[in-house]
């Protein structure tokens, strides 16, 4: 039995910002966090699902089967009320396949600007899927409510963080420190839900 395996987890992403988020969450718990940057031979898993869960499950299970190890995949996005829930599952590529954060933010502001006094309510959503070839996958979710700012604010974070304003903190997500963000973010909420069930799951994995 490889006693080290339960302490190694692969985060199915090449996104440095996302990897940093998960490292802040997992490393204090004693996990060695790997990412797809550590496995350049693994081809990108195409996100063809119509739901956050479908995309996260496909990534986690495909890579877990390929590497025969524990893999955590997430699919996250911002859902804006006035845009009928858009960008949703296409948040990362909302403005095009090149996945430009600046272009995505600009498109959101442009679309809202074209509406007559739109609601600026929005929420960040995260679905996490923890997979291993010998286990049934775990699926959990997390959300944080907020609003779309009228212009980007803050230098931290990535994606839509500069636009996502949290009224209770009077800051955008990009104005928070890494530790602050990982206390209240949608990923933090999803991870807290995962923590309620993953210990038994990991223990059974190595029996």
XYZ file of C-alpha atoms in Angstrom:
207
model
C 0.000 0.000 0.000
C 1.347 3.425 -0.892
C 0.759 5.432 2.270
C 1.710 8.633 0.453
C -1.066 8.477 -2.112
C -3.878 9.810 0.142
C -1.761 12.940 0.728
C -1.295 13.671 -2.982
C -4.060 15.256 -4.956
C -4.105 16.451 -8.543
C -6.078 19.586 -9.284
C -7.279 19.263 -12.862
C -6.290 22.714 -14.062
C -3.497 24.604 -15.790
C -4.852 27.913 -14.523
C -2.235 29.399 -12.150
C -4.818 31.501 -10.344
C -7.100 28.566 -9.719
C -4.186 26.372 -8.675
C -3.143 29.026 -6.153
C -6.667 29.100 -4.736
C -6.677 25.349 -4.180
C -3.140 25.297 -2.798
C -4.180 27.748 -0.090
C -7.058 25.443 0.759
C -5.308 22.055 0.609
C -1.695 22.561 1.663
C -2.549 23.545 5.269
C -4.329 20.191 5.469
C -1.136 18.335 4.593
C -1.809 17.599 0.941
C 0.809 17.801 -1.776
C -1.026 19.654 -4.518
C -0.224 18.722 -8.100
C -1.706 20.324 -11.212
C -1.847 19.502 -14.890
C 1.257 21.647 -15.295
C 3.047 18.732 -13.609
C 1.685 16.360 -16.261
C 2.225 18.053 -19.641
C 1.525 14.789 -21.422
C -2.138 14.928 -20.378
C -4.248 16.433 -23.140
C -6.940 18.958 -22.298
C -10.318 17.418 -21.577
C -12.842 19.208 -23.731
C -15.624 20.788 -21.683
C -18.656 19.814 -23.710
C -21.166 19.521 -20.858
C -24.207 21.709 -20.429
C -23.891 21.846 -16.647
C -21.113 22.619 -14.192
C -21.284 19.066 -12.847
C -21.020 17.447 -16.264
C -17.853 19.368 -17.070
C -16.223 18.808 -13.673
C -17.094 15.103 -13.654
C -15.707 14.569 -17.151
C -12.403 16.247 -16.265
C -11.973 14.497 -12.912
C -12.899 11.000 -14.038
C -11.019 11.114 -17.341
C -7.768 12.211 -15.716
C -8.159 9.944 -12.671
C -8.510 6.942 -14.946
C -5.512 8.019 -16.996
C -3.167 8.599 -14.026
C -4.772 6.187 -11.557
C -4.736 8.707 -8.747
C -7.072 11.014 -6.863
C -8.141 13.982 -8.959
C -10.189 17.024 -8.022
C -11.801 18.958 -10.834
C -13.976 21.993 -10.612
C -16.183 23.832 -12.991
C -16.933 27.326 -11.890
C -18.576 30.358 -13.318
C -20.445 33.553 -12.739
C -24.189 33.699 -13.271
C -25.756 37.133 -13.757
C -29.474 37.578 -13.172
C -30.032 40.249 -15.823
C -28.279 38.099 -18.440
C -30.486 35.071 -17.732
C -27.714 33.304 -15.876
C -24.992 33.991 -18.393
C -22.051 33.474 -18.714
C -22.597 30.326 -16.631
C -20.758 27.243 -17.899
C -19.033 29.273 -20.633
C -17.654 31.878 -18.204
C -14.007 31.201 -19.088
C -14.595 31.548 -22.826
C -17.495 34.010 -22.818
C -15.745 36.467 -25.137
C -13.997 33.830 -27.248
C -11.923 30.682 -27.213
C -8.734 32.500 -26.176
C -10.129 32.807 -22.621
C -9.207 36.443 -22.017
C -10.219 37.713 -18.572
C -10.189 41.332 -19.749
C -12.340 40.547 -22.779
C -14.803 38.535 -20.692
C -15.186 41.365 -18.190
C -15.609 43.899 -20.977
C -18.315 41.804 -22.618
C -20.269 41.523 -19.369
C -20.134 45.281 -18.819
C -21.117 45.940 -22.424
C -24.121 43.620 -22.250
C -25.319 45.114 -18.972
C -24.735 48.614 -20.337
C -27.067 47.875 -23.227
C -29.947 47.139 -20.833
C -32.257 49.689 -19.254
C -31.452 49.872 -15.530
C -30.636 46.153 -15.162
C -30.341 44.252 -11.906
C -26.689 43.774 -11.073
C -27.266 40.732 -8.869
C -25.034 37.775 -9.595
C -23.516 34.739 -7.966
C -20.352 32.744 -8.358
C -20.938 28.992 -8.503
C -18.512 26.108 -8.092
C -19.053 22.387 -8.550
C -16.271 20.110 -7.295
C -15.892 16.481 -8.325
C -13.396 14.278 -6.502
C -12.604 11.145 -8.474
C -10.518 7.985 -8.270
C -10.751 4.956 -10.580
C -11.762 2.685 -7.697
C -14.280 4.991 -6.046
C -17.651 6.488 -6.863
C -17.041 10.187 -7.459
C -18.024 12.778 -4.882
C -19.903 15.856 -6.080
C -20.410 19.020 -4.038
C -21.327 22.622 -4.781
C -20.760 26.087 -3.385
C -22.055 29.590 -4.104
C -21.464 33.184 -3.089
C -23.911 35.983 -3.767
C -22.883 39.417 -4.954
C -23.282 42.105 -7.582
C -21.561 43.202 -10.766
C -19.525 46.360 -10.207
C -19.771 49.176 -12.748
C -16.065 48.896 -13.489
C -13.242 46.497 -12.501
C -11.667 47.099 -9.098
C -8.739 45.365 -7.420
C -5.506 43.727 -8.489
C -5.849 40.292 -6.905
C -7.617 37.224 -8.155
C -8.424 36.353 -11.735
C -11.366 35.888 -14.060
C -14.375 37.946 -13.017
C -12.991 38.726 -9.545
C -12.484 42.471 -10.337
C -16.175 42.776 -11.274
C -17.708 40.691 -8.493
C -18.684 43.084 -5.706
C -19.576 41.732 -2.264
C -21.833 44.267 -0.497
C -21.243 42.913 3.007
C -17.492 43.500 2.606
C -17.775 46.597 0.407
C -15.077 45.102 -1.814
C -14.770 43.183 -5.050
C -13.330 39.698 -4.949
C -10.137 41.109 -6.485
C -9.732 43.502 -3.537
C -9.525 40.636 -1.058
C -6.326 38.951 0.062
C -5.844 35.316 -0.855
C -6.716 34.211 2.667
C -9.824 36.413 2.762
C -11.004 35.089 -0.584
C -10.479 31.500 0.461
C -12.642 32.021 3.505
C -15.755 33.176 1.637
C -15.371 32.199 -2.033
C -17.604 29.789 -3.931
C -14.682 27.340 -4.048
C -14.200 27.658 -0.300
C -17.896 26.951 0.231
C -17.711 23.911 -2.052
C -14.598 22.648 -0.285
C -16.249 23.003 3.114
C -19.066 20.829 1.823
C -16.529 18.356 0.434
C -14.720 18.166 3.776
C -17.870 16.829 5.402
C -17.687 13.643 3.326
C -14.215 13.181 1.900
C -12.401 11.689 4.915
C -14.331 8.431 4.799
C -14.082 8.424 1.007
C -10.276 8.740 1.079
C -9.914 6.111 3.810
C -11.934 3.585 1.857
C -9.812 4.300 -1.200
C -6.687 2.769 0.344
C -8.167 -0.219 2.179
